[in-house]
């Protein structure tokens, strides 16, 4: 009996210590701490052309969200956007990893085609939206699918932890079309599943779909569930949230945002 | 920390728990049928490894080496995304069953082979000198002993097989891990989702661990000596 009590108390002590350790984090992610460290850690997409894309030829990130990250760093470290390029450390994220990485302090800001929703606002802070996109469908040309009505009974591949599934369900319910879903972690894996015929439709925001279109696929006419992308920061980190929001509203106000969008054909 | 202990999040988990149970069902089906295939293949190739006809052990070797030396993830991706390009489409559930079945079959074949080899050669020679054929030697002398030796490592393989079914999540195979990722991701409640997945796998595997320990204990016990009447009757 004594033995068991001792075992239990050791276990309890160990878990308390573990919790205490994880609880210690989070103090260091204020604006001053980032300025002191001299590096802004940004979570971005690495597989979405024109938004966040790791160019394999140059091994550098490029896209609208990458340029926004440089502008935020410029404000943070009080330098030009060009100089700020040295001070941003990018981490490739996907829909599943971006939340936890933000929560545990691995990254300071997420700029990764992150749709703003009321539910998500309870977990993270979002900036003013910098881009509005709509969901669409990508199908194989030889699949026999030509219009929305053909989707009945088909399998739709969507990204895990994305808003796409709900948006598609709602959109198709109005048309009395029922489909099943398969969720994947990355866009390339959804594309492979489409090409290999494991799914019939690849559905995500059209801006992202366009970077996966090739000569075997085509984009259906459907356009629905317009959604806003925002920069996300940790819920507790109000100071950084305000700074990020200020940069984005400034960029929209003085036309820099439009210039960047034009650069990536996103208008 | 507040996120881990948020009552709202745990309540939502219990509300959506049917998703996890659906995943548990898939995992169980894949694990059980996968285990059947693995056992059948393992015993077949394990016995083939010890056969004297030269070509058969070779075939067993090729099977074992091929499946042991490539990652399960690669094999499963091949079944799921590779085979369709040559016109063969396997349903996800079958990919899971075949995936863990073929993979662990190779490991079980090794367990069976080493179990057979662990039976002292003298016993085989003794039996052969009494006129036993190869199949009789196996059936009466070797395999009954092999069974006892191999049971603990076999249950260990079964446990690993259960855990390895989680590879299905990567090809949207609707198992525990798939639903955990889906639920955690869609709600942003990662602590609750992944902890529950871990717990469900634990519930499946813990009894197997206990079984392994018990079988190991049993295997150590030497059977009590049978009473022999001073060897007198043998002379009669």
CSV table of C-alpha atoms in Angstrom, one decimal:
chain,number,residue,atom,x,y,z
A,1,UNK,CA,0.0,0.0,0.0
A,2,UNK,CA,2.7,2.4,1.1
A,3,UNK,CA,4.6,1.5,-2.1
A,4,UNK,CA,1.6,2.5,-4.3
A,5,UNK,CA,1.1,5.8,-2.5
A,6,UNK,CA,4.7,6.6,-3.0
A,7,UNK,CA,4.5,5.7,-6.7
A,8,UNK,CA,1.5,7.9,-7.1
A,9,UNK,CA,3.0,10.9,-5.4
A,10,UNK,CA,6.1,10.6,-7.5
A,11,UNK,CA,3.9,10.5,-10.6
A,12,UNK,CA,1.9,13.5,-9.5
A,13,UNK,CA,5.1,15.4,-8.7
A,14,UNK,CA,6.6,14.6,-12.1
A,15,UNK,CA,3.5,15.8,-13.9
A,16,UNK,CA,3.3,19.0,-11.9
A,17,UNK,CA,7.0,19.7,-12.8
A,18,UNK,CA,6.3,19.0,-16.4
A,19,UNK,CA,3.4,21.4,-16.4
A,20,UNK,CA,5.4,24.0,-14.6
A,21,UNK,CA,8.1,23.7,-17.2
A,22,UNK,CA,5.7,24.2,-20.1
A,23,UNK,CA,4.1,27.0,-18.2
A,24,UNK,CA,7.3,29.0,-18.0
A,25,UNK,CA,7.3,29.8,-21.7
A,26,UNK,CA,5.4,32.7,-23.1
A,27,UNK,CA,7.1,35.4,-21.1
A,28,UNK,CA,9.6,36.1,-23.8
A,29,UNK,CA,7.3,36.8,-26.7
A,30,UNK,CA,6.6,40.5,-26.2
A,31,UNK,CA,7.6,43.0,-28.9
A,32,UNK,CA,10.7,44.1,-26.8
A,33,UNK,CA,11.9,40.5,-26.6
A,34,UNK,CA,11.6,40.0,-30.4
A,35,UNK,CA,13.5,43.3,-30.9
A,36,UNK,CA,16.2,42.2,-28.5
A,37,UNK,CA,16.5,38.9,-30.2
A,38,UNK,CA,16.8,40.7,-33.5
A,39,UNK,CA,14.8,38.1,-35.4
A,40,UNK,CA,11.1,37.8,-36.2
A,41,UNK,CA,10.0,34.2,-36.5
A,42,UNK,CA,7.3,33.8,-39.1
A,43,UNK,CA,5.2,30.7,-40.0
A,44,UNK,CA,4.4,30.7,-43.7
A,45,UNK,CA,3.2,28.3,-46.4
A,46,UNK,CA,6.0,26.8,-48.5
A,47,UNK,CA,3.8,25.1,-51.1
A,48,UNK,CA,1.4,27.9,-52.2
A,49,UNK,CA,2.6,29.8,-55.3
A,50,UNK,CA,2.1,33.6,-55.0
A,51,UNK,CA,1.4,33.5,-51.3
A,52,UNK,CA,4.1,31.5,-49.6
A,53,UNK,CA,6.4,29.4,-51.7
A,54,UNK,CA,9.8,28.0,-51.1
A,55,UNK,CA,11.5,28.4,-54.5
A,56,UNK,CA,13.6,25.2,-55.0
A,57,UNK,CA,15.9,27.0,-57.5
A,58,UNK,CA,16.9,29.8,-55.1
A,59,UNK,CA,16.0,28.1,-51.8
A,60,UNK,CA,14.3,31.4,-50.7
A,61,UNK,CA,10.7,32.1,-49.8
A,62,UNK,CA,8.6,34.2,-52.1
A,63,UNK,CA,5.0,35.5,-52.3
A,64,UNK,CA,2.6,38.1,-51.0
A,65,UNK,CA,2.7,36.8,-47.4
A,66,UNK,CA,6.5,36.8,-47.5
A,67,UNK,CA,6.6,40.4,-48.5
A,68,UNK,CA,4.1,41.3,-45.7
A,69,UNK,CA,6.4,39.5,-43.3
A,70,UNK,CA,9.3,41.7,-44.4
A,71,UNK,CA,7.2,44.9,-43.9
A,72,UNK,CA,6.3,43.8,-40.4
A,73,UNK,CA,9.9,43.1,-39.6
A,74,UNK,CA,10.8,46.6,-41.1
A,75,UNK,CA,8.4,48.3,-38.6
A,76,UNK,CA,9.6,46.1,-35.7
A,77,UNK,CA,13.3,46.7,-36.2
A,78,UNK,CA,12.9,50.2,-37.7
A,79,UNK,CA,14.6,49.6,-41.0
A,80,UNK,CA,13.7,49.3,-44.6
A,81,UNK,CA,11.8,46.2,-46.0
A,82,UNK,CA,14.9,45.3,-47.9
A,83,UNK,CA,17.1,45.4,-44.8
A,84,UNK,CA,14.5,43.5,-42.9
A,85,UNK,CA,15.0,40.5,-45.1
A,86,UNK,CA,17.9,39.5,-43.0
A,87,UNK,CA,15.8,39.6,-39.8
A,88,UNK,CA,13.0,37.3,-40.7
A,89,UNK,CA,13.3,33.6,-40.0
A,90,UNK,CA,10.6,31.6,-41.9
A,91,UNK,CA,9.2,28.3,-40.8
A,92,UNK,CA,7.2,26.2,-43.2
A,93,UNK,CA,3.8,25.4,-41.7
A,94,UNK,CA,0.6,23.8,-42.8
A,95,UNK,CA,-3.0,24.0,-41.6
A,96,UNK,CA,-2.4,21.5,-38.8
A,97,UNK,CA,0.9,22.8,-37.5
A,98,UNK,CA,0.4,26.6,-37.6
A,99,UNK,CA,-1.8,26.8,-34.5
A,100,UNK,CA,0.4,24.7,-32.1
A,101,UNK,CA,3.6,26.3,-33.3
A,102,UNK,CA,2.1,29.8,-32.6
A,103,UNK,CA,0.9,28.6,-29.2
A,104,UNK,CA,4.2,27.1,-28.0
A,105,UNK,CA,6.2,30.1,-29.1
A,106,UNK,CA,8.1,28.5,-32.0
A,107,UNK,CA,6.8,31.3,-34.2
A,108,UNK,CA,5.7,34.8,-33.5
A,109,UNK,CA,3.4,35.5,-36.5
A,110,UNK,CA,1.5,33.2,-38.9
A,111,UNK,CA,1.1,34.5,-42.4
A,112,UNK,CA,-0.1,31.3,-44.1
A,113,UNK,CA,-3.4,31.7,-46.0
A,114,UNK,CA,-5.0,31.7,-42.6
A,115,UNK,CA,-8.8,32.3,-42.9
A,116,UNK,CA,-10.3,34.5,-40.1
A,117,UNK,CA,-13.2,32.8,-38.4
A,118,UNK,CA,-15.1,33.5,-35.2
A,119,UNK,CA,-14.1,30.2,-33.7
A,120,UNK,CA,-10.4,30.8,-34.5
A,121,UNK,CA,-10.6,34.3,-32.9
A,122,UNK,CA,-11.1,32.5,-29.6
A,123,UNK,CA,-7.8,30.8,-30.0
A,124,UNK,CA,-5.6,33.4,-31.7
A,125,UNK,CA,-5.5,37.1,-32.6
A,126,UNK,CA,-6.1,38.1,-36.2
A,127,UNK,CA,-5.1,41.3,-38.0
A,128,UNK,CA,-7.2,43.2,-40.5
A,129,UNK,CA,-7.6,41.0,-43.6
A,130,UNK,CA,-5.1,41.5,-46.3
A,131,UNK,CA,-6.6,39.2,-49.0
A,132,UNK,CA,-10.1,37.8,-49.8
A,133,UNK,CA,-10.4,34.6,-51.6
A,134,UNK,CA,-13.3,32.2,-52.5
A,135,UNK,CA,-13.3,28.4,-52.4
A,136,UNK,CA,-13.3,26.5,-55.8
A,137,UNK,CA,-13.1,23.0,-57.2
A,138,UNK,CA,-10.2,21.4,-59.2
A,139,UNK,CA,-11.0,18.3,-61.2
A,140,UNK,CA,-9.2,16.0,-63.7
A,141,UNK,CA,-10.1,16.8,-67.3
A,142,UNK,CA,-10.8,13.1,-68.1
A,143,UNK,CA,-12.9,12.6,-65.0
A,144,UNK,CA,-16.2,13.3,-66.8
A,145,UNK,CA,-17.0,16.1,-64.3
A,146,UNK,CA,-18.1,19.3,-66.1
A,147,UNK,CA,-20.5,21.0,-63.8
A,148,UNK,CA,-21.5,21.2,-60.1
A,149,UNK,CA,-24.3,18.7,-60.6
A,150,UNK,CA,-21.8,16.0,-61.5
A,151,UNK,CA,-20.3,16.2,-58.0
A,152,UNK,CA,-23.0,14.1,-56.4
A,153,UNK,CA,-21.6,11.1,-54.7
A,154,UNK,CA,-18.0,12.1,-55.4
A,155,UNK,CA,-15.0,12.2,-53.0
A,156,UNK,CA,-13.6,15.6,-52.3
A,157,UNK,CA,-10.1,16.1,-51.0
A,158,UNK,CA,-9.6,19.0,-48.6
A,159,UNK,CA,-6.8,20.2,-46.3
A,160,UNK,CA,-6.9,19.1,-42.7
A,161,UNK,CA,-7.8,21.9,-40.3
A,162,UNK,CA,-9.1,24.2,-43.0
A,163,UNK,CA,-12.4,25.9,-43.3
A,164,UNK,CA,-12.9,24.3,-46.8
A,165,UNK,CA,-14.9,21.3,-45.6
A,166,UNK,CA,-17.6,23.3,-43.9
A,167,UNK,CA,-17.8,25.8,-46.8
A,168,UNK,CA,-18.2,23.0,-49.4
A,169,UNK,CA,-20.8,21.2,-47.3
A,170,UNK,CA,-22.9,24.3,-46.9
A,171,UNK,CA,-22.6,25.2,-50.6
A,172,UNK,CA,-23.5,21.8,-51.9
A,173,UNK,CA,-26.3,21.3,-49.3
A,174,UNK,CA,-28.2,24.1,-51.0
A,175,UNK,CA,-28.0,22.3,-54.3
A,176,UNK,CA,-29.0,18.9,-52.8
A,177,UNK,CA,-25.7,17.4,-53.7
A,178,UNK,CA,-24.0,15.0,-51.2
A,179,UNK,CA,-20.3,14.2,-51.2
A,180,UNK,CA,-17.8,12.6,-48.9
A,181,UNK,CA,-14.5,14.2,-47.7
A,182,UNK,CA,-11.0,13.0,-47.3
A,183,UNK,CA,-8.6,15.3,-45.3
A,184,UNK,CA,-4.9,15.5,-46.1
A,185,UNK,CA,-2.0,17.4,-44.4
A,186,UNK,CA,-0.5,19.1,-47.3
A,187,UNK,CA,-1.6,20.5,-50.7
A,188,UNK,CA,0.8,18.3,-52.7
A,189,UNK,CA,-0.6,15.2,-51.1
A,190,UNK,CA,-4.1,16.3,-52.1
A,191,UNK,CA,-2.9,16.9,-55.7
A,192,UNK,CA,-1.3,13.4,-55.8
A,193,UNK,CA,-4.5,11.9,-54.5
A,194,UNK,CA,-6.4,13.7,-57.3
A,195,UNK,CA,-3.9,12.6,-60.0
A,196,UNK,CA,-4.0,9.0,-58.8
A,197,UNK,CA,-7.8,9.0,-58.6
A,198,UNK,CA,-8.1,8.5,-54.9
A,199,UNK,CA,-10.3,11.6,-54.8
A,200,UNK,CA,-12.4,13.2,-57.5
A,201,UNK,CA,-12.1,16.8,-56.6
A,202,UNK,CA,-9.4,19.0,-55.0
A,203,UNK,CA,-11.1,21.8,-53.1
A,204,UNK,CA,-9.5,24.8,-51.4
A,205,UNK,CA,-9.2,28.5,-52.0
A,206,UNK,CA,-9.0,29.4,-55.6
A,207,UNK,CA,-5.8,31.4,-55.2
A,208,UNK,CA,-4.2,28.2,-53.9
A,209,UNK,CA,-5.8,25.9,-56.5
A,210,UNK,CA,-4.5,28.0,-59.4
A,211,UNK,CA,-1.0,27.1,-58.4
A,212,UNK,CA,-1.8,23.4,-58.6
A,213,UNK,CA,-3.6,23.6,-62.0
A,214,UNK,CA,-1.8,21.9,-64.8
A,215,UNK,CA,-2.7,20.6,-68.3
A,216,UNK,CA,-4.5,17.5,-66.9
A,217,UNK,CA,-6.8,19.5,-64.6
A,218,UNK,CA,-9.3,22.3,-64.8
A,219,UNK,CA,-11.0,24.7,-62.4
A,220,UNK,CA,-14.8,24.4,-62.2
A,221,UNK,CA,-16.8,27.6,-62.4
A,222,UNK,CA,-18.0,27.4,-58.8
A,223,UNK,CA,-17.0,30.3,-56.5
A,224,UNK,CA,-18.3,30.4,-53.0
A,225,UNK,CA,-17.6,31.1,-49.3
A,226,UNK,CA,-15.5,34.2,-49.7
A,227,UNK,CA,-13.1,34.3,-46.9
A,228,UNK,CA,-10.5,36.7,-45.5
A,229,UNK,CA,-6.9,35.9,-44.8
A,230,UNK,CA,-5.4,37.6,-41.8
A,231,UNK,CA,-2.0,37.5,-39.9
A,232,UNK,CA,-2.4,35.5,-36.7
A,233,UNK,CA,-0.6,36.1,-33.4
A,234,UNK,CA,-0.7,34.4,-30.0
A,235,UNK,CA,-3.8,35.3,-28.0
A,236,UNK,CA,-1.8,36.6,-25.1
A,237,UNK,CA,0.5,38.7,-27.2
A,238,UNK,CA,-1.6,41.9,-27.6
A,239,UNK,CA,1.3,44.2,-28.2
A,240,UNK,CA,2.6,42.3,-31.2
A,241,UNK,CA,-1.0,41.9,-32.6
A,242,UNK,CA,-1.4,45.7,-32.6
A,243,UNK,CA,1.9,46.2,-34.3
A,244,UNK,CA,1.1,43.6,-37.0
A,245,UNK,CA,-2.3,45.1,-37.6
A,246,UNK,CA,-0.9,48.6,-37.9
A,247,UNK,CA,1.6,47.5,-40.6
A,248,UNK,CA,-1.2,45.8,-42.6
A,249,UNK,CA,-3.7,48.7,-42.3
A,250,UNK,CA,-0.9,51.1,-43.3
A,251,UNK,CA,0.1,48.9,-46.3
A,252,UNK,CA,-3.5,48.8,-47.5
A,253,UNK,CA,-4.0,52.6,-46.9
A,254,UNK,CA,-0.8,53.7,-48.8
A,255,UNK,CA,-1.2,51.3,-51.7
A,256,UNK,CA,1.8,49.1,-51.0
A,257,UNK,CA,-0.5,46.1,-50.5
A,258,UNK,CA,-1.9,46.6,-54.0
A,259,UNK,CA,1.6,46.9,-55.5
A,260,UNK,CA,2.6,43.6,-53.9
A,261,UNK,CA,-0.7,41.9,-55.1
A,262,UNK,CA,0.0,43.1,-58.6
A,263,UNK,CA,3.5,41.7,-58.4
A,264,UNK,CA,2.0,38.2,-57.8
A,265,UNK,CA,-1.1,38.6,-60.1
A,266,UNK,CA,-3.4,38.4,-57.1
A,267,UNK,CA,-5.7,41.4,-58.0
B,1,UNK,CA,-2.0,25.7,-19.9
B,2,UNK,CA,-5.5,27.3,-19.7
B,3,UNK,CA,-6.1,25.6,-23.1
B,4,UNK,CA,-5.3,22.1,-21.7
B,5,UNK,CA,-7.7,22.5,-18.8
B,6,UNK,CA,-10.4,24.4,-20.7
B,7,UNK,CA,-13.7,22.7,-19.7
B,8,UNK,CA,-15.4,24.0,-22.9
B,9,UNK,CA,-12.9,22.1,-25.0
B,10,UNK,CA,-13.2,18.9,-23.1
B,11,UNK,CA,-17.0,19.1,-23.3
B,12,UNK,CA,-16.8,19.5,-27.0
B,13,UNK,CA,-14.5,16.5,-27.2
B,14,UNK,CA,-17.1,14.4,-25.4
B,15,UNK,CA,-19.8,15.8,-27.7
B,16,UNK,CA,-17.8,14.7,-30.8
B,17,UNK,CA,-16.5,11.5,-29.4
B,18,UNK,CA,-18.4,9.4,-31.9
B,19,UNK,CA,-15.8,10.5,-34.5
B,20,UNK,CA,-13.0,9.0,-32.4
B,21,UNK,CA,-15.0,5.8,-31.9
B,22,UNK,CA,-15.5,5.6,-35.7
B,23,UNK,CA,-11.7,5.9,-36.0
B,24,UNK,CA,-11.3,3.2,-33.3
B,25,UNK,CA,-13.5,0.9,-35.3
B,26,UNK,CA,-11.4,1.3,-38.4
B,27,UNK,CA,-8.2,0.8,-36.4
B,28,UNK,CA,-9.6,-2.3,-34.8
B,29,UNK,CA,-10.6,-3.8,-38.2
B,30,UNK,CA,-7.3,-3.0,-39.8
B,31,UNK,CA,-5.4,-4.3,-36.8
B,32,UNK,CA,-7.3,-7.6,-36.5
B,33,UNK,CA,-7.3,-8.5,-40.2
B,34,UNK,CA,-3.8,-7.2,-40.6
B,35,UNK,CA,-2.7,-9.4,-37.8
B,36,UNK,CA,-4.3,-12.4,-39.4
B,37,UNK,CA,-2.5,-11.8,-42.7
B,38,UNK,CA,0.8,-11.1,-40.8
B,39,UNK,CA,0.5,-14.4,-38.9
B,40,UNK,CA,-0.4,-16.4,-42.0
B,41,UNK,CA,2.5,-14.9,-43.9
B,42,UNK,CA,4.9,-15.0,-41.0
B,43,UNK,CA,4.3,-18.7,-40.2
B,44,UNK,CA,4.5,-19.6,-43.9
B,45,UNK,CA,7.7,-17.8,-44.6
B,46,UNK,CA,9.2,-18.6,-41.2
B,47,UNK,CA,8.7,-22.3,-41.9
B,48,UNK,CA,10.0,-21.9,-45.5
B,49,UNK,CA,13.2,-20.4,-44.1
B,50,UNK,CA,14.0,-23.7,-42.4
B,51,UNK,CA,13.1,-26.0,-45.2
B,52,UNK,CA,16.0,-28.0,-46.8
B,53,UNK,CA,14.9,-27.4,-50.4
B,54,UNK,CA,17.3,-24.5,-51.3
B,55,UNK,CA,15.0,-22.3,-53.4
B,56,UNK,CA,12.3,-21.9,-50.7
B,57,UNK,CA,14.5,-20.3,-48.0
B,58,UNK,CA,15.7,-17.9,-50.7
B,59,UNK,CA,12.2,-16.8,-51.5
B,60,UNK,CA,11.5,-16.3,-47.8
B,61,UNK,CA,14.7,-14.3,-47.4
B,62,UNK,CA,13.7,-11.9,-50.3
B,63,UNK,CA,10.3,-11.3,-48.8
B,64,UNK,CA,11.7,-10.6,-45.3
B,65,UNK,CA,14.5,-8.4,-46.4
B,66,UNK,CA,12.4,-6.4,-48.8
B,67,UNK,CA,9.6,-5.6,-46.3
B,68,UNK,CA,11.9,-5.2,-43.3
B,69,UNK,CA,14.3,-2.8,-45.0
B,70,UNK,CA,11.8,-0.3,-46.4
B,71,UNK,CA,9.7,2.0,-44.2
B,72,UNK,CA,6.0,1.1,-43.8
B,73,UNK,CA,5.1,4.7,-44.8
B,74,UNK,CA,6.8,4.2,-48.2
B,75,UNK,CA,5.0,0.9,-48.7
B,76,UNK,CA,1.6,2.3,-47.8
B,77,UNK,CA,2.1,5.4,-50.0
B,78,UNK,CA,3.1,3.0,-52.9
B,79,UNK,CA,-0.1,1.0,-52.5
B,80,UNK,CA,-2.3,4.1,-52.2
B,81,UNK,CA,-0.7,6.6,-54.7
B,82,UNK,CA,1.6,4.4,-56.8
B,83,UNK,CA,-0.5,1.4,-57.8
B,84,UNK,CA,-3.4,3.5,-59.2
B,85,UNK,CA,-0.9,4.8,-61.9
B,86,UNK,CA,-0.6,1.2,-63.2
B,87,UNK,CA,-4.3,0.7,-63.0
B,88,UNK,CA,-4.6,-1.0,-59.6
B,89,UNK,CA,-6.8,0.7,-57.1
B,90,UNK,CA,-7.0,-0.7,-53.5
B,91,UNK,CA,-9.6,0.7,-51.1
B,92,UNK,CA,-8.0,2.6,-48.1
B,93,UNK,CA,-9.1,0.0,-45.6
B,94,UNK,CA,-7.4,-2.7,-47.7
B,95,UNK,CA,-4.3,-0.6,-48.0
B,96,UNK,CA,-4.1,-0.5,-44.2
B,97,UNK,CA,-4.7,-4.2,-43.8
B,98,UNK,CA,-2.3,-5.2,-46.5
B,99,UNK,CA,0.2,-2.6,-45.4
B,100,UNK,CA,0.6,-3.7,-41.8
B,101,UNK,CA,-0.1,-7.3,-42.7
B,102,UNK,CA,2.8,-7.6,-45.2
B,103,UNK,CA,5.1,-5.5,-43.1
B,104,UNK,CA,4.7,-7.3,-39.9
B,105,UNK,CA,4.5,-10.6,-41.7
B,106,UNK,CA,8.1,-10.2,-42.5
B,107,UNK,CA,9.0,-9.5,-38.8
B,108,UNK,CA,6.9,-12.5,-37.7
B,109,UNK,CA,8.6,-14.7,-40.2
B,110,UNK,CA,11.9,-13.8,-38.5
B,111,UNK,CA,10.4,-14.5,-35.1
B,112,UNK,CA,9.2,-17.9,-36.3
B,113,UNK,CA,12.5,-18.7,-38.0
B,114,UNK,CA,14.5,-18.0,-34.9
B,115,UNK,CA,12.0,-19.9,-32.9
B,116,UNK,CA,12.5,-23.0,-35.1
B,117,UNK,CA,16.3,-22.6,-34.9
B,118,UNK,CA,16.2,-22.3,-31.2
B,119,UNK,CA,15.1,-25.9,-30.9
B,120,UNK,CA,18.3,-27.9,-30.5
B,121,UNK,CA,19.4,-29.7,-33.6
B,122,UNK,CA,20.0,-32.9,-31.7
B,123,UNK,CA,16.3,-33.3,-31.2
B,124,UNK,CA,15.7,-33.1,-35.0
B,125,UNK,CA,18.5,-35.6,-35.6
B,126,UNK,CA,17.1,-37.9,-32.9
B,127,UNK,CA,13.6,-37.8,-34.4
B,128,UNK,CA,15.0,-38.4,-38.0
B,129,UNK,CA,17.0,-41.4,-36.7
B,130,UNK,CA,13.7,-42.8,-35.5
B,131,UNK,CA,12.3,-42.6,-39.0
B,132,UNK,CA,10.3,-39.3,-38.7
B,133,UNK,CA,9.8,-37.4,-42.0
B,134,UNK,CA,10.4,-33.6,-42.2
B,135,UNK,CA,6.8,-32.7,-41.7
B,136,UNK,CA,6.5,-35.1,-38.8
B,137,UNK,CA,9.6,-33.6,-37.2
B,138,UNK,CA,8.2,-30.2,-37.6
B,139,UNK,CA,4.7,-31.1,-36.4
B,140,UNK,CA,5.5,-33.3,-33.4
B,141,UNK,CA,8.9,-32.1,-32.2
B,142,UNK,CA,9.9,-28.6,-33.4
B,143,UNK,CA,6.8,-26.4,-33.8
B,144,UNK,CA,5.2,-27.2,-30.4
B,145,UNK,CA,8.4,-25.9,-28.8
B,146,UNK,CA,8.7,-23.0,-31.2
B,147,UNK,CA,5.2,-21.9,-30.3
B,148,UNK,CA,6.2,-21.4,-26.7
B,149,UNK,CA,9.4,-19.6,-27.5
B,150,UNK,CA,7.8,-17.3,-30.0
B,151,UNK,CA,4.6,-16.3,-28.2
B,152,UNK,CA,6.2,-13.3,-26.2
B,153,UNK,CA,7.8,-11.8,-29.3
B,154,UNK,CA,4.7,-12.4,-31.3
B,155,UNK,CA,2.4,-10.5,-29.0
B,156,UNK,CA,5.1,-7.7,-29.1
B,157,UNK,CA,4.7,-7.7,-32.9
B,158,UNK,CA,0.9,-7.5,-32.5
B,159,UNK,CA,1.3,-4.5,-30.3
B,160,UNK,CA,3.6,-2.8,-32.8
B,161,UNK,CA,1.1,-3.6,-35.5
B,162,UNK,CA,-1.7,-1.9,-33.7
B,163,UNK,CA,0.4,1.3,-33.3
B,164,UNK,CA,1.6,1.2,-36.9
B,165,UNK,CA,-1.9,1.3,-38.2
B,166,UNK,CA,-1.7,5.0,-37.4
B,167,UNK,CA,0.2,5.3,-40.7
B,168,UNK,CA,-3.3,5.3,-42.3
B,169,UNK,CA,-3.9,8.8,-41.1
B,170,UNK,CA,-1.4,10.0,-43.8
B,171,UNK,CA,-3.5,8.6,-46.6
B,172,UNK,CA,-6.8,9.7,-45.1
B,173,UNK,CA,-7.6,6.2,-43.9
B,174,UNK,CA,-10.2,7.2,-41.4
B,175,UNK,CA,-8.5,5.6,-38.4
B,176,UNK,CA,-8.0,7.0,-34.9
B,177,UNK,CA,-5.2,9.3,-35.8
B,178,UNK,CA,-7.0,10.6,-38.9
B,179,UNK,CA,-10.0,11.6,-36.8
B,180,UNK,CA,-7.8,13.0,-34.1
B,181,UNK,CA,-5.9,15.2,-36.5
B,182,UNK,CA,-9.1,16.2,-38.2
B,183,UNK,CA,-11.0,17.1,-35.0
B,184,UNK,CA,-8.0,18.8,-33.4
B,185,UNK,CA,-7.3,20.8,-36.5
B,186,UNK,CA,-10.8,21.9,-37.3
B,187,UNK,CA,-11.4,23.1,-33.7
B,188,UNK,CA,-7.8,24.1,-32.9
B,189,UNK,CA,-8.0,21.9,-29.8
B,190,UNK,CA,-4.7,20.0,-30.1
B,191,UNK,CA,-4.2,19.0,-26.5
B,192,UNK,CA,-7.6,17.4,-26.3
B,193,UNK,CA,-7.5,15.7,-29.7
B,194,UNK,CA,-4.0,14.2,-29.5
B,195,UNK,CA,-4.3,13.2,-25.9
B,196,UNK,CA,-7.5,11.3,-26.7
B,197,UNK,CA,-5.8,9.5,-29.6
B,198,UNK,CA,-2.9,8.5,-27.4
B,199,UNK,CA,-5.4,7.2,-24.8
B,200,UNK,CA,-7.3,5.1,-27.3
B,201,UNK,CA,-4.1,3.5,-28.7
B,202,UNK,CA,-3.0,2.9,-25.1
B,203,UNK,CA,-6.3,1.2,-24.4
B,204,UNK,CA,-5.7,-1.1,-27.4
B,205,UNK,CA,-2.0,-1.8,-26.6
B,206,UNK,CA,-1.8,-2.0,-22.9
B,207,UNK,CA,-3.6,-5.4,-22.6
B,208,UNK,CA,-1.1,-6.7,-25.2
B,209,UNK,CA,1.8,-5.5,-23.2
B,210,UNK,CA,0.4,-7.3,-20.1
B,211,UNK,CA,-0.1,-10.4,-22.2
B,212,UNK,CA,3.5,-10.3,-23.4
B,213,UNK,CA,4.8,-10.1,-19.9
B,214,UNK,CA,2.6,-13.0,-18.8
B,215,UNK,CA,3.6,-15.2,-21.7
B,216,UNK,CA,7.3,-14.4,-21.0
B,217,UNK,CA,6.7,-15.5,-17.4
B,218,UNK,CA,5.1,-18.7,-18.6
B,219,UNK,CA,7.9,-19.4,-21.1
B,220,UNK,CA,10.5,-19.3,-18.4
B,221,UNK,CA,8.8,-22.0,-16.4
B,222,UNK,CA,10.2,-25.4,-17.0
B,223,UNK,CA,7.6,-28.1,-17.2
B,224,UNK,CA,7.6,-30.4,-14.2
B,225,UNK,CA,9.4,-33.7,-14.8
B,226,UNK,CA,7.1,-36.5,-15.7
B,227,UNK,CA,7.4,-39.6,-13.5
B,228,UNK,CA,9.5,-42.3,-15.1
B,229,UNK,CA,9.5,-45.7,-13.5
B,230,UNK,CA,13.3,-45.9,-13.1
B,231,UNK,CA,13.7,-46.6,-16.8
B,232,UNK,CA,12.7,-50.2,-16.0
B,233,UNK,CA,9.8,-50.4,-18.4
B,234,UNK,CA,11.9,-49.2,-21.3
B,235,UNK,CA,13.8,-52.5,-21.3
B,236,UNK,CA,10.7,-54.6,-21.5
